[in-house]
Amino acid sequence: VSPTLVPLVVALPLLTAAVLAAVAHLAHPRFDDLVAIAVSAAVTVCCVLLVFRSADGTIHYWFGGWKPRDGIAIGISFSVDPLAAGIAALAGVLATAALIVCWDYFEESVPQHCYVLMLVFLGAMVGFALSSDLFNMFVFFEVMSVAAFALTGYRIEQPSALQGAINFAVVNSIGAFMLLTGIALLYGRTGALNLAQIGQVLARDRPDGLVIVAFTLLVVGFLTKAGAVPFHFWLSDAYAVAPAPVCVLFAGVMSDLGLHAVARTYWDGFSGALGADAEALRAVLVGLGVLTALLGGVMAFVQSSLKRMLAFVVVSHVGLFLAAIGLLTARGLAGATVYVVADGLVKGALFCAVASLARRIGHTDELVSHGLGRAIPVTGSIFAACGLALAVVPPFGTFLAFSLVDRSAGAVGYGWLPAVLVAATALTGGAVLRATGRIFLGLGPRRDELLVEAPPGEEREVRPAPRAGALLWLPALLLLVAGLGLAFTPGLPGRAVQQAQQLVDRPAIARETLHGITSPTPPDVSFHPPGESYLYAALSVVAALGLAWCGLYWRRLPKRAAAVARRVAGGSLRRLELLHDGVVGEYVTWLTVGAATLGALFAVLIR
Amino acid sequence: MSLLPYVLAVWIFAVGLYGIVTSRNLVHLVICLGVVQSSTYVLLLAIGYRTGKKAPIFTSGVPVKLGAVDSVVQALTLTDIVVAVTVAALLLALVIEIWKRAGTIDPDELREDRS
């Protein structure tokens, strides 16, 4: 295995960003764009190579050759397994697509900072995905965050963009400080920053108060980035104002990285100490996931601004993944990872399509754009296909992943979980399908008092161009094809389960990381979705189409049903919407209350 | 080992959070964020502190066997400070732009502009 590839995927984008920042103003205006696209494509290729190279065994890369001695790790390492490398590859693909969209997207010539920031963002995301050292995770978390804050506030002439960036920055920074406090406590207890070594020390004793506090702080820090309820309030403000190509990366991979970190921290670090209380932990994590999935789904369904709608789609699907990871099984982890990649490609395609729509008609609001999308049928078809993919239409990638989660839930006594998750996939798919019908087919009325209007100043995206170039919709199409086609990789779910089985075996990971003793690979697994999963998927697709129809034509429903819809939208949904009012102090209050509640739950249920 | 630095770290974190939650001015809010972050410095240094040990500066004149406080947490604290400066600079730049465009930096007034 060529180990140089491992640091290269982080160093290449970071170094290029530095060079571009220094010299790009001397070169041709398109120079930095081309270099950035080339570099992110190269990172993607390297990450895909790493997926295959690490399939035979996790690659441990120790920076500067500081390998552990006598089981003590002083050096800093990247641990590359196929699942982590897969998420890094996802970041690479999405960054490439986003940069290609950027080429035609901005009306004025783009200052080079956009490309520099995108490359820094990419490097940090890849580093975060591969890092197995807690403090390095914190540093990459912060580098990723700072680049993301700056990209969110990129349209500096709009106060709403600045406000979105500030909300994002304040809430995420507090999350990061909680993370750092947790890391400091763990270091004080274990004397280690390497996750495997932390896991070894913690596994010796029953968990005490300090371990539970540290675990809570780490989980809250990562979930703030992921956007789980009630840490998600910043997310819709930030996504609504960030340029659409930037949202491709936000929605497709940034949120999911938070969950990847939760999984890695739990399995490598805490599963030895908290393993005896897995039942209680499972209840809390799955509960939080279900709450997030449903709240996000409902909120997505009532938005008329496409970007806010997709922001809540992201929240809802973060809930799905959290519930899947929270099952604390290898199959759940495998399902969540395949889901993250397939769904990330689809959400990336959706935001590319939003960019294409915005460039063509100048708006991203469903009601304002009523019927205007007829001129761009390709984008419309992409929207419709993405809506169906969100509603887990078989036999594509999202369906396979859903099926893995479904089987895993049944195995640990959570047989009711898939039925609840179907509600979330139907709501998010339905919301996108409704918007597709209204914008691209001109269905439904032009006004709808049940939908939440975007705050003024958010809806204008870019000045419309006479025609949308292929560079705008082609990346969307390619991402969609990749997202759907992922399912046809031979043996994908079986391999994912096999890899996940290795990742949840903490003692084996610790032996391998700290002592270099490799364990035998578990036997091949094959997985075929059972009939029951097809039933759930059919239910989800039918419900999504039904919800989309109801969203367009709720006035045609029987009088009583329409009255109920009106009452719900005007009452409880309105109150829910008012919570997302953009005041950062309130968001921080929710974050604090959420962290305290989660900590109290862990403290009561564990031990 | 005294409990005081740990209590102090929790106190600073809580005070900073209180400031952020009740802030009526975005500059004040950014400074409060810095206060929250300061608690992590105190915590990190407290964790690495060893009573009676010297600063971890090893030069030819100082015998290593005397021991020193933990240098790892000091490196972490330095990194943490770099992060804090970056975030604060970026946030303050955003606040200046908000002031230029909206004419106010009170979060509540900005909300009224929105709705």
XYZ file of C-alpha atoms in Angstrom:
722
model
C 0.000 0.000 0.000
C 1.504 3.334 -0.968
C 1.223 5.393 2.198
C 2.080 8.740 0.570
C -1.385 8.898 -0.924
C -2.886 9.360 2.532
C -1.481 12.775 3.542
C -1.626 13.916 -0.080
C -5.431 14.127 -0.151
C -5.299 16.779 2.576
C -2.027 18.497 1.709
C -2.794 18.953 -1.988
C -5.914 21.138 -1.641
C -4.491 23.107 1.303
C -1.194 23.872 -0.453
C -2.935 24.735 -3.720
C -5.231 27.104 -1.831
C -2.229 28.886 -0.349
C -0.500 29.168 -3.722
C -3.678 30.350 -5.448
C -4.230 33.012 -2.798
C -0.724 34.297 -3.503
C -0.498 34.181 -7.285
C -3.961 33.900 -8.854
C -4.388 37.651 -9.323
C -1.395 37.613 -11.666
C -2.832 34.959 -13.958
C -5.755 34.692 -16.365
C -9.143 35.119 -14.587
C -10.099 31.508 -15.317
C -6.759 30.118 -14.138
C -7.744 29.626 -10.499
C -11.027 28.038 -11.499
C -9.290 25.478 -13.695
C -6.637 24.714 -11.081
C -9.267 24.284 -8.356
C -11.323 21.904 -10.510
C -8.223 19.901 -11.413
C -7.115 19.639 -7.782
C -10.488 18.561 -6.449
C -10.787 15.995 -9.240
C -7.340 14.691 -8.289
C -8.369 14.483 -4.616
C -11.460 12.540 -5.667
C -9.398 10.049 -7.663
C -6.960 9.583 -4.756
C -9.819 9.040 -2.279
C -11.465 6.477 -4.554
C -8.105 4.696 -4.823
C -7.909 4.718 -1.027
C -11.349 3.083 -0.816
C -10.059 0.133 -2.817
C -6.586 -0.015 -1.262
C -7.959 -0.039 2.275
C -10.474 -2.778 1.508
C -7.976 -5.452 2.586
C -7.220 -3.729 5.864
C -7.286 -0.282 7.429
C -4.304 1.892 6.461
C -2.729 3.608 9.465
C -0.587 6.559 8.474
C 1.601 8.047 11.231
C 2.786 11.558 10.439
C 6.553 11.926 10.533
C 6.863 8.190 11.126
C 6.014 8.563 14.845
C 4.583 5.087 15.249
C 3.291 3.901 18.624
C 5.787 2.115 20.865
C 4.734 -0.373 23.529
C 1.125 0.481 22.856
C 1.566 4.191 23.528
C 0.710 6.520 20.652
C 2.452 9.885 20.813
C 2.272 10.563 17.081
C -0.729 11.664 15.079
C -2.408 9.288 12.670
C -4.924 9.024 9.892
C -6.863 5.776 9.839
C -8.160 5.058 6.376
C -10.902 2.467 6.101
C -13.180 2.114 3.069
C -16.133 3.783 4.781
C -14.159 6.864 5.856
C -12.400 7.040 2.492
C -15.804 6.735 0.818
C -17.052 9.810 2.653
C -13.834 11.654 1.743
C -14.376 10.662 -1.895
C -17.928 12.006 -1.643
C -16.505 15.345 -0.490
C -14.139 15.314 -3.477
C -16.869 14.536 -6.007
C -19.179 17.209 -4.635
C -16.405 19.807 -4.518
C -15.555 19.085 -8.149
C -19.203 19.408 -9.173
C -19.650 22.593 -7.139
C -16.562 24.188 -8.680
C -17.760 23.326 -12.188
C -21.128 24.943 -11.407
C -19.268 28.014 -10.119
C -17.760 28.490 -13.596
C -21.041 29.756 -15.035
C -22.934 30.602 -11.894
C -21.738 33.973 -10.660
C -22.778 36.914 -12.834
C -19.725 39.034 -12.094
C -16.242 37.593 -12.326
C -15.670 35.686 -9.115
C -12.946 36.973 -6.828
C -10.424 34.218 -6.306
C -11.307 33.863 -2.619
C -14.193 31.636 -3.532
C -11.897 28.990 -4.990
C -9.325 29.355 -2.230
C -12.023 28.896 0.407
C -13.546 25.937 -1.423
C -10.175 24.179 -1.556
C -9.497 24.842 2.142
C -12.985 23.545 2.889
C -12.345 20.392 0.863
C -8.962 19.727 2.475
C -10.408 20.142 5.960
C -13.367 17.862 5.249
C -11.133 15.100 3.917
C -8.796 15.495 6.890
C -11.711 15.373 9.297
C -13.044 12.197 7.700
C -9.718 10.360 7.914
C -8.369 11.624 11.239
C -8.260 9.232 14.168
C -6.805 11.677 16.648
C -9.306 13.683 18.646
C -7.425 16.969 18.706
C -6.755 16.774 14.981
C -10.449 16.210 14.492
C -11.062 19.427 16.435
C -8.563 21.365 14.298
C -10.024 20.088 11.015
C -13.504 20.769 12.432
C -12.496 24.399 12.976
C -10.716 24.841 9.633
C -13.776 23.400 7.913
C -16.013 25.715 9.954
C -14.084 28.910 9.279
C -14.038 28.252 5.525
C -17.760 27.482 5.686
C -18.571 30.673 7.642
C -16.758 32.778 5.061
C -18.464 30.991 2.160
C -21.884 31.479 3.795
C -21.358 35.218 4.078
C -19.997 35.345 0.548
C -22.730 37.684 -0.752
C -21.485 40.382 1.500
C -23.903 42.966 0.062
C -26.914 41.137 1.576
C -27.556 41.645 5.307
C -29.391 38.299 5.446
C -26.250 36.512 4.199
C -24.149 38.189 6.872
C -26.678 37.334 9.543
C -26.845 33.714 8.398
C -23.061 33.517 8.543
C -22.966 34.993 12.054
C -25.613 32.591 13.362
C -23.740 29.694 11.775
C -20.419 30.882 13.207
C -21.601 31.533 16.765
C -23.581 28.318 17.203
C -20.912 26.145 15.579
C -18.117 27.779 17.559
C -19.891 27.044 20.828
C -20.309 23.472 19.621
C -16.588 23.379 18.883
C -15.707 24.675 22.373
C -17.869 21.969 23.925
C -16.006 19.484 21.759
C -12.671 20.850 22.928
C -13.756 20.777 26.573
C -14.716 17.137 26.111
C -11.348 16.386 24.505
C -9.508 18.124 27.357
C -11.407 16.077 29.966
C -10.629 12.853 28.112
C -6.963 13.791 27.840
C -6.894 14.506 31.564
C -8.367 11.078 32.259
C -6.491 8.954 29.734
C -3.370 10.947 28.839
C -4.094 10.235 25.184
C -5.528 11.967 22.156
C -5.467 8.953 19.859
C -8.957 7.458 19.802
C -7.802 3.852 19.938
C -5.633 4.519 22.959
C -8.391 6.502 24.687
C -10.624 3.505 24.073
C -8.082 1.146 25.639
C -7.803 3.209 28.819
C -11.534 3.870 29.170
C -12.399 0.195 28.674
C -10.623 -0.704 31.930
C -13.283 0.790 34.225
C -16.984 1.287 34.478
C -17.897 4.739 33.127
C -18.040 7.436 35.780
C -19.354 10.991 35.748
C -16.363 12.411 33.932
C -16.597 9.918 31.079
C -20.298 10.627 30.672
C -19.759 14.405 30.679
C -16.954 14.082 28.130
C -19.051 11.815 25.909
C -21.982 14.244 26.074
C -19.775 17.193 25.145
C -18.249 15.362 22.185
C -21.631 14.201 20.902
C -23.155 17.681 21.270
C -20.201 19.259 19.454
C -20.477 16.886 16.511
C -24.270 16.965 16.402
C -24.193 20.765 16.238
C -22.216 20.465 13.036
C -24.556 17.734 11.807
C -27.675 19.758 12.604
C -29.603 17.343 14.821
C -32.582 18.763 16.767
C -32.295 20.961 18.855
C -28.859 21.982 17.584
C -30.060 22.590 14.018
C -31.402 26.145 14.154
C -28.412 27.756 12.453
C -28.657 25.379 9.516
C -31.657 26.746 7.626
C -30.410 30.340 8.023
C -26.986 29.444 6.650
C -28.167 27.238 3.763
C -30.776 29.783 2.700
C -28.202 32.501 2.105
C -25.065 30.622 1.020
C -24.540 30.561 -2.782
C -26.128 27.427 -4.265
C -22.812 25.837 -5.385
C -21.524 26.145 -1.813
C -24.706 24.486 -0.550
C -23.813 21.467 -2.689
C -20.964 20.807 -0.256
C -22.868 21.866 2.866
C -25.844 19.638 2.169
C -24.043 16.776 0.514
C -21.313 16.064 3.008
C -20.582 18.658 5.736
C -23.558 17.770 7.916
C -22.961 14.064 7.516
C -19.348 14.398 8.609
C -20.618 15.302 12.082
C -22.373 11.937 12.242
C -19.342 10.096 10.888
C -17.408 11.605 13.800
C -20.059 10.499 16.316
C -19.806 6.949 14.989
C -16.016 6.935 14.991
C -15.751 8.427 18.489
C -18.247 5.978 19.911
C -16.853 2.821 18.331
C -13.126 3.588 18.683
C -13.234 5.478 21.961
C -16.262 4.729 24.090
C -17.718 1.385 23.057
C -15.537 -0.422 25.589
C -16.652 1.739 28.502
C -20.270 2.259 27.475
C -20.846 -1.078 25.760
C -22.724 -2.483 28.747
C -25.185 0.385 28.516
C -25.663 0.138 24.760
C -29.401 -0.431 25.255
C -29.898 2.934 26.979
C -27.595 4.755 24.584
C -29.460 3.263 21.647
C -32.782 4.526 22.986
C -31.452 8.083 23.350
C -29.693 8.255 19.966
C -32.511 6.630 18.008
C -35.034 8.855 19.789
C -33.069 11.973 18.892
C -32.728 10.717 15.315
C -36.460 10.084 14.938
C -37.306 13.502 16.400
C -34.870 15.170 13.979
C -36.108 13.174 10.987
C -39.770 14.020 11.613
C -39.291 17.670 12.564
C -37.033 18.237 9.554
C -39.507 16.493 7.263
C -42.473 18.566 8.442
C -40.514 21.815 8.246
C -39.252 20.940 4.757
C -42.789 20.321 3.570
C -44.073 23.769 4.539
C -41.292 25.870 2.978
C -41.790 27.712 -0.269
C -38.144 28.786 -0.565
C -36.320 25.931 -2.261
C -33.083 26.445 -0.369
C -34.821 26.517 3.010
C -36.788 23.445 1.962
C -33.606 21.586 1.079
C -31.983 22.762 4.320
C -34.747 21.003 6.249
C -34.433 17.980 3.955
C -30.838 17.851 5.160
C -31.967 18.091 8.802
C -34.500 15.334 8.263
C -31.993 13.009 6.632
C -29.401 13.733 9.303
C -32.057 12.383 11.656
C -32.382 9.238 9.522
C -28.629 8.666 9.586
C -28.430 9.378 13.303
C -31.137 6.812 13.978
C -29.264 4.320 11.789
C -25.919 4.911 13.522
C -27.694 5.016 16.880
C -28.809 1.407 16.430
C -25.183 0.656 17.374
C -24.910 -2.317 15.054
C -22.473 -3.024 12.224
C -25.335 -3.250 9.780
C -26.779 0.067 10.956
C -23.382 1.723 10.530
C -22.980 0.195 7.058
C -26.485 1.314 6.109
C -25.859 4.826 7.395
C -22.599 5.129 5.451
C -24.036 3.875 2.161
C -27.027 6.136 2.788
C -24.780 9.160 3.448
C -22.928 8.643 0.168
C -25.964 7.879 -2.028
C -28.109 10.567 -0.419
C -25.219 13.050 -0.440
C -24.868 12.660 -4.213
C -28.620 13.168 -4.637
C -28.715 16.246 -2.386
C -25.661 17.600 -4.224
C -27.479 17.065 -7.534
C -30.503 18.898 -6.115
C -28.474 21.944 -5.143
C -26.705 21.942 -8.541
C -30.170 21.908 -10.094
C -31.203 24.799 -7.821
C -28.145 26.706 -9.059
C -29.176 26.011 -12.644
C -32.749 27.165 -11.925
C -31.541 30.304 -10.164
C -29.242 31.189 -13.042
C -32.005 30.726 -15.592
C -34.968 32.450 -13.911
C -33.331 34.406 -11.092
C -35.456 32.969 -8.269
C -35.438 29.953 -6.032
C -38.868 30.400 -4.504
C -41.444 27.786 -5.417
C -44.404 30.186 -5.608
C -42.590 33.012 -7.401
C -41.172 30.576 -9.964
C -44.557 28.957 -10.658
C -44.441 27.483 -14.169
C -41.255 29.345 -15.081
C -39.235 26.135 -15.138
C -40.971 24.866 -18.279
C -38.108 26.360 -20.276
C -35.554 24.021 -18.681
C -37.018 20.506 -18.783
C -33.693 18.772 -18.107
C -33.351 20.506 -14.747
C -36.985 19.641 -14.055
C -36.380 15.948 -14.728
C -33.365 16.023 -12.423
C -35.538 17.556 -9.696
C -38.214 14.898 -10.113
C -35.697 12.047 -10.078
C -34.044 13.478 -6.960
C -37.439 13.748 -5.256
C -38.090 10.080 -5.954
C -34.588 9.124 -4.799
C -35.198 10.951 -1.503
C -38.349 8.859 -1.155
C -36.117 5.725 -1.464
C -37.430 4.498 -4.805
C -36.114 0.941 -5.477
C -33.697 -0.385 -6.579
C -31.359 2.606 -6.313
C -28.691 3.572 -3.767
C -30.902 5.194 -1.169
C -33.209 2.178 -1.203
C -30.379 -0.298 -0.604
C -29.193 1.753 2.350
C -32.702 2.078 3.738
C -33.085 -1.660 3.497
C -29.873 -2.221 5.490
C -31.178 0.120 8.196
C -34.554 -1.605 8.119
C -33.034 -5.072 8.683
C -30.727 -3.777 11.395
C -33.569 -2.115 13.289
C -35.553 -5.339 13.325
C -32.574 -7.255 14.716
C -32.270 -5.099 17.861
C -35.983 -4.861 18.631
C -36.692 -1.558 16.889
C -39.051 -3.066 14.314
C -41.204 0.090 14.427
C -38.332 2.319 13.309
C -38.581 1.827 9.494
C -42.255 2.755 9.553
C -41.438 6.053 11.272
C -38.516 6.729 8.951
C -40.814 6.172 5.968
C -42.786 9.202 7.161
C -39.602 11.298 6.949
C -38.584 10.029 3.499
C -42.140 10.560 2.224
C -42.295 14.115 3.607
C -38.922 15.154 2.166
C -39.513 13.417 -1.175
C -43.036 14.860 -1.287
C -41.795 18.383 -0.658
C -39.318 18.181 -3.546
C -41.899 16.580 -5.867
C -44.452 19.274 -5.020
C -41.936 22.002 -5.845
C -41.073 20.178 -9.085
C -44.732 20.072 -10.085
C -45.264 23.727 -9.328
C -42.084 25.118 -10.890
C -41.521 22.864 -13.881
C -45.071 21.812 -14.793
C -47.001 24.836 -13.587
C -49.309 22.678 -11.452
C -51.258 24.008 -8.494
C -52.157 27.584 -7.638
C -49.753 30.513 -7.708
C -50.500 31.445 -4.113
C -50.589 29.189 -1.097
C -51.203 30.651 2.336
C -50.156 27.411 4.027
C -46.551 27.714 2.897
C -43.989 29.668 4.864
C -42.589 32.568 2.921
C -38.891 33.246 2.986
C -37.793 36.411 4.783
C -37.383 39.298 2.326
C -33.934 39.700 0.850
C -33.285 35.981 0.655
C -35.088 35.026 -2.512
C -32.937 36.843 -5.061
C -30.088 34.600 -5.985
C -28.387 35.816 -9.166
C -29.395 37.861 -12.170
C -31.063 35.589 -14.730
C -29.060 34.614 -17.783
C -30.718 34.234 -21.206
C -29.823 30.566 -21.339
C -28.540 28.078 -18.842
C -25.274 26.574 -20.032
C -24.584 22.870 -19.880
C -21.986 23.498 -17.179
C -24.871 24.285 -14.843
C -27.022 21.209 -15.323
C -24.447 18.642 -16.423
C -22.841 18.287 -12.951
C -26.320 17.802 -11.488
C -27.052 15.053 -13.989
C -23.737 13.302 -13.344
C -24.187 13.450 -9.561
C -27.690 12.064 -9.907
C -26.526 9.221 -12.142
C -23.741 8.435 -9.668
C -26.157 8.525 -6.727
C -28.652 6.241 -8.413
C -26.037 4.012 -10.036
C -24.196 3.371 -6.791
C -26.663 0.585 -6.114
C -25.378 -1.393 -9.073
C -21.851 -1.737 -7.689
C -21.639 -5.496 -7.306
C -21.898 -6.654 -3.709
C -21.902 -3.114 -2.297
C -24.156 -3.653 0.731
C -22.427 -6.917 1.668
C -18.999 -5.316 1.505
C -20.166 -2.310 3.500
C -21.458 -4.618 6.236
C -18.211 -6.589 6.201
C -16.166 -3.407 6.621
C -18.486 -2.073 9.304
C -18.069 -5.322 11.256
C -14.367 -4.552 11.473
C -15.022 -0.978 12.553
C -17.242 -1.946 15.470
C -14.687 -4.408 16.863
C -12.898 -2.006 19.213
C -10.348 -4.395 20.772
C -9.221 -5.490 17.298
C -8.894 -1.875 16.150
C -6.852 -1.000 19.229
C -4.545 -4.007 18.701
C -4.061 -3.041 15.089
C -3.520 0.685 15.701
C -1.302 0.470 18.766
C 0.513 -2.847 18.341
C 0.316 -3.445 14.602
C -1.349 -6.853 15.070
C -3.870 -7.317 12.276
C -6.962 -9.424 12.779
C -8.361 -11.802 10.174
C -10.946 -10.292 7.854
C -14.470 -11.426 8.696
C -16.122 -13.742 6.151
C -17.838 -12.304 3.103
C -21.347 -11.094 3.668
C -24.024 -10.942 1.051
C -27.104 -8.846 1.431
C -30.268 -8.718 -0.622
C -33.138 -6.433 0.303
C -36.057 -8.550 1.538
C -39.627 -8.115 0.317
C -40.535 -6.143 3.400
C -38.101 -3.383 2.385
C -39.766 -3.148 -1.020
C -43.067 -2.736 0.797
C -41.699 0.151 2.869
C -40.187 1.740 -0.239
C -43.447 1.447 -2.167
C -45.270 2.981 0.773
C -42.759 5.834 0.890
C -42.977 6.597 -2.852
C -46.781 6.451 -2.909
C -46.991 8.625 0.199
C -44.528 11.123 -1.286
C -46.578 11.403 -4.485
C -49.764 11.687 -2.440
C -48.285 14.375 -0.205
C -47.048 16.262 -3.259
C -50.562 16.180 -4.714
C -52.083 17.295 -1.413
C -49.544 20.123 -1.176
C -50.557 21.381 -4.605
C -54.310 20.798 -4.440
C -55.235 20.767 -0.754
C -58.164 23.062 -1.527
C -59.785 20.244 -3.512
C -59.732 17.962 -0.489
C -63.002 17.431 1.359
C -63.929 20.572 3.313
C -63.147 19.070 6.676
C -59.668 17.861 5.655
C -58.815 21.238 4.143
C -59.928 22.949 7.341
C -57.691 20.645 9.373
C -54.743 21.420 7.077
C -55.370 25.126 7.495
C -55.669 24.856 11.268
C -52.450 22.835 11.614
C -50.505 25.161 9.327
C -51.780 28.263 11.095
C -51.372 26.849 14.614
C -48.655 24.450 15.650
C -46.615 24.713 12.446
C -46.615 28.492 12.673
C -45.341 28.264 16.237
C -42.651 25.816 15.121
C -41.632 28.185 12.352
C -41.415 31.096 14.804
C -38.725 29.218 16.724
C -36.489 29.483 13.650
C -36.506 33.271 13.793
C -32.851 34.035 13.195
C -32.010 35.404 16.662
C -28.733 33.839 17.616
C -29.250 34.174 21.374
C -32.299 31.912 21.180
C -30.416 29.365 19.115
C -27.684 29.269 21.746
C -30.316 28.822 24.461
C -31.635 25.785 22.594
C -28.120 24.445 22.222
C -27.499 24.795 25.959
C -30.831 23.255 26.921
C -30.290 20.420 24.439
C -26.813 19.689 25.759
C -28.032 19.717 29.361
C -30.957 17.414 28.547
C -28.774 14.981 26.642
C -26.239 14.947 29.463
C -28.971 14.374 32.057
C -30.424 11.511 30.005
C -27.030 9.836 29.673
C -26.331 10.337 33.377
C -29.651 8.804 34.423
C -29.635 5.922 31.950
C -25.979 4.893 31.976
C -24.699 2.736 34.886
C -4.183 19.584 42.866
C -6.704 22.311 43.511
C -10.301 22.200 42.340
C -10.315 25.955 41.790
C -9.195 26.065 38.118
C -11.917 23.571 37.141
C -14.616 25.550 38.919
C -13.228 28.680 37.275
C -13.372 27.077 33.803
C -17.031 26.091 34.264
C -17.821 29.574 35.595
C -16.162 31.318 32.622
C -17.977 29.032 30.173
C -21.331 29.748 31.845
C -20.757 33.514 32.053
C -19.807 33.657 28.378
C -22.888 31.658 27.379
C -25.096 33.943 29.476
C -23.557 36.936 27.696
C -24.231 35.422 24.263
C -27.817 34.497 25.084
C -28.708 37.944 26.438
C -26.583 40.028 24.068
C -28.116 43.101 22.433
C -25.020 43.989 20.444
C -23.149 41.787 17.986
C -19.703 43.120 18.963
C -20.484 42.278 22.585
C -21.639 38.865 21.401
C -18.381 38.151 19.579
C -16.392 39.132 22.677
C -18.578 36.828 24.790
C -17.742 34.025 22.375
C -14.099 34.756 23.160
C -14.929 34.528 26.866
C -16.450 31.075 26.355
C -13.328 30.006 24.541
C -11.120 31.330 27.369
C -12.621 28.680 29.620
C -11.017 26.016 27.440
C -7.579 27.605 27.968
C -8.010 27.488 31.730
C -9.221 23.898 31.594
C -6.416 22.715 29.333
C -3.684 24.369 31.378
C -5.192 23.088 34.633
C -5.177 19.540 33.292
C -1.506 19.741 32.368
C -0.367 21.448 35.568
C 1.938 19.573 37.934
C 2.638 21.182 41.309
C 6.217 22.331 41.672
C 7.210 21.515 38.086
C 8.831 23.945 35.683
C 7.751 25.230 32.293
C 8.429 22.656 29.547
C 11.431 24.458 28.052
C 14.329 22.088 27.612
C 17.676 23.709 26.880
C 21.162 22.411 27.389
C 21.515 23.999 30.846
C 18.405 22.455 32.419
C 18.475 18.827 33.569
C 15.490 16.968 32.071
C 14.937 14.812 35.140
C 13.510 17.717 37.159
C 10.322 17.279 35.149
C 7.964 19.821 33.704
C 4.269 20.499 33.347
C 2.576 18.753 30.419
C 3.678 20.407 27.197
C 0.981 18.722 25.089
C -1.833 20.797 26.604
C 0.232 23.932 26.098
C 0.512 23.108 22.402
C -3.235 22.496 22.324
C -3.866 25.848 24.006
C -1.699 27.657 21.470
C -3.593 26.026 18.603
C -6.825 26.948 20.336
C -5.751 30.606 20.535
C -4.978 30.658 16.810
C -8.454 29.300 16.114
C -10.001 31.916 18.411
C -8.260 34.787 16.644
C -9.374 33.541 13.216
C -12.997 33.142 14.247
C -13.103 36.492 16.056
C -11.537 38.348 13.121
C -13.955 36.827 10.647
C -16.974 37.494 12.874
C -16.013 41.095 13.557
C -15.549 41.678 9.824
C -19.059 40.343 9.252
C -20.429 42.583 12.016
C -18.868 45.660 10.399
C -20.533 44.756 7.109
C -23.902 44.285 8.855
C -23.529 47.718 10.437
C -22.824 49.213 6.996
C -25.818 47.545 5.307
C -28.474 47.374 8.003
C -27.518 50.300 10.243
C -27.922 48.243 13.406
C -26.072 45.468 15.170
C -28.814 44.580 17.643
C -29.923 40.984 16.942
C -33.526 41.781 17.933
C -33.754 44.745 15.558
C -32.237 42.626 12.803
C -35.024 40.133 13.365
C -37.647 42.872 12.929
C -35.970 43.798 9.648
C -36.420 40.206 8.602
C -40.103 39.697 9.310
